[in-house]
XYZ file of C-alpha atoms in Angstrom:
155
model
C -24.095 4.830 -0.076
C -22.096 6.657 1.940
C -22.435 3.753 4.858
C -21.337 1.438 1.258
C -18.217 3.023 1.561
C -16.912 4.882 4.795
C -17.738 1.378 6.473
C -14.803 -1.126 4.827
C -12.509 2.484 4.855
C -12.873 2.002 8.296
C -12.234 -1.090 8.957
C -9.336 -1.288 6.600
C -8.328 1.598 9.128
C -9.342 -0.784 12.188
C -7.206 -3.723 10.457
C -3.962 -1.635 9.938
C -4.636 -0.335 13.348
C -4.889 -3.653 14.874
C -1.657 -5.149 12.690
C 0.359 -2.473 13.979
C -0.511 -2.785 17.739
C 0.752 -6.584 16.744
C 4.562 -5.117 15.197
C 4.668 -3.091 18.181
C 4.451 0.435 16.381
C 3.471 3.599 18.798
C 2.399 6.926 19.141
C 2.306 8.927 16.569
C 3.501 6.227 14.142
C 0.940 3.174 14.547
C -2.156 6.341 13.584
C -0.221 7.446 10.821
C 0.331 3.584 9.582
C -2.990 2.836 10.161
C -3.794 6.010 8.234
C -1.642 4.561 4.976
C -3.928 1.307 5.493
C -7.335 3.535 5.309
C -5.558 5.378 2.184
C -4.960 2.824 0.361
C -8.510 0.676 0.555
C -10.181 4.358 -0.291
C -7.758 4.758 -3.283
C -8.903 0.989 -4.040
C -12.294 1.960 -3.718
C -12.558 5.230 -5.614
C -10.534 4.382 -8.340
C -13.098 1.373 -9.112
C -15.124 4.359 -11.459
C -12.458 4.738 -13.770
C -10.705 1.282 -13.482
C -12.889 -1.656 -14.152
C -9.512 -4.318 -14.040
C -8.713 -5.410 -10.383
C -5.030 -6.117 -10.917
C -4.835 -1.923 -11.938
C -7.178 -0.729 -8.957
C -4.976 -2.217 -6.571
C -1.143 -0.784 -8.479
C -3.036 2.461 -8.166
C -3.853 2.038 -4.404
C -0.097 0.373 -4.169
C 1.281 3.473 -5.841
C -0.912 6.119 -3.291
C 0.280 3.922 0.139
C 3.678 3.916 -0.872
C 3.959 7.131 -1.670
C 2.332 8.341 1.630
C 4.920 5.726 3.318
C 7.747 7.842 1.630
C 6.408 10.382 2.983
C 5.400 9.834 6.294
C 8.608 7.827 6.728
C 10.478 11.416 5.759
C 8.212 13.162 8.936
C 8.237 10.987 11.121
C 12.751 9.874 10.278
C 10.895 5.779 10.275
C 12.290 3.335 7.929
C 8.914 3.159 5.441
C 8.232 0.076 5.999
C 6.811 0.904 9.049
C 4.709 2.406 6.616
C 4.533 0.672 4.211
C 2.969 -2.981 5.284
C 0.684 -1.408 7.347
C -0.710 0.104 4.128
C -0.747 -3.144 2.468
C -2.496 -4.985 4.442
C -5.830 -4.518 3.401
C -4.854 -5.308 -0.304
C -3.333 -8.399 0.123
C -5.101 -11.039 -2.577
C -5.973 -13.416 0.441
C -9.650 -14.095 -0.955
C -8.219 -15.082 -3.818
C -6.155 -17.271 -2.667
C -8.122 -19.019 -0.738
C -10.815 -19.298 -3.647
C -8.134 -20.743 -6.032
C -7.238 -23.731 -3.169
C -11.363 -23.723 -3.036
C -11.717 -24.595 -7.140
C -8.386 -26.432 -7.125
C -9.924 -29.231 -4.362
C -13.378 -28.687 -5.589
C -11.836 -30.142 -9.517
C -12.776 -26.773 -10.997
C -9.432 -26.593 -12.361
C -10.106 -24.101 -15.437
C -11.812 -22.132 -12.362
C -8.572 -22.440 -10.239
C -6.591 -21.429 -13.576
C -8.657 -18.187 -13.658
C -8.284 -16.938 -10.086
C -5.126 -17.989 -9.663
C -3.571 -15.939 -12.119
C -5.983 -13.248 -11.455
C -4.880 -13.260 -7.826
C -0.975 -13.204 -9.340
C -1.057 -10.324 -10.766
C -2.489 -8.481 -7.929
C 0.297 -9.375 -6.137
C 2.589 -8.433 -8.752
C 0.825 -5.445 -8.833
C 1.354 -4.808 -5.497
C 5.302 -5.517 -5.660
C 5.651 -3.344 -9.008
C 4.052 -0.526 -7.387
C 5.962 -0.042 -3.950
C 9.406 -0.987 -6.213
C 8.191 1.584 -8.935
C 7.511 4.564 -6.473
C 10.349 2.907 -4.060
C 13.357 3.650 -7.269
C 11.469 7.067 -8.254
C 12.086 8.443 -4.029
C 15.534 7.293 -4.445
C 16.762 8.776 -7.430
C 14.944 12.466 -6.094
C 16.695 11.705 -3.020
C 19.977 10.949 -4.944
C 19.642 14.127 -7.433
C 18.882 16.225 -4.126
C 21.652 15.343 -1.967
C 23.858 15.560 -5.373
C 22.469 19.337 -5.925
C 23.723 19.615 -2.100
C 27.076 18.506 -2.170
C 27.821 20.660 -5.455
C 26.393 23.131 -3.808
C 29.062 22.851 -1.459
C 31.582 22.259 -3.546
C 30.714 25.927 -4.622
C 31.340 27.756 -1.840
């Protein structure tokens, strides 16, 4: 059981790490961004105990990665996209896209539509997770700035 959990998480970390090298991310940022990739796959696997839908599992994983990316961006004073893109790498529905095209080319149009709609749902869930956390983060940041400005004006 532990082997079936830790190896995929390690592979997600390694894949994110290698993409980080390709994107020319250096130092501690690279390790932190790769950890976001490992977190994404960890949450995806663990949420399988509670969520049966692949789309819901991807949404949960993307929300966790988006929160991680927002926190890391503030800690490292780096754009959020540095951590967000590498955290997204393990969740990209590449197998679904491949399977959709394979079914389409083999003439199984109903199977292609089914798998294609699931893949589209996963992609939409990933985007929605990013937008949801990013919007919440901006609202909180704006409220904190306003509070600081109001406090300075009182003095």
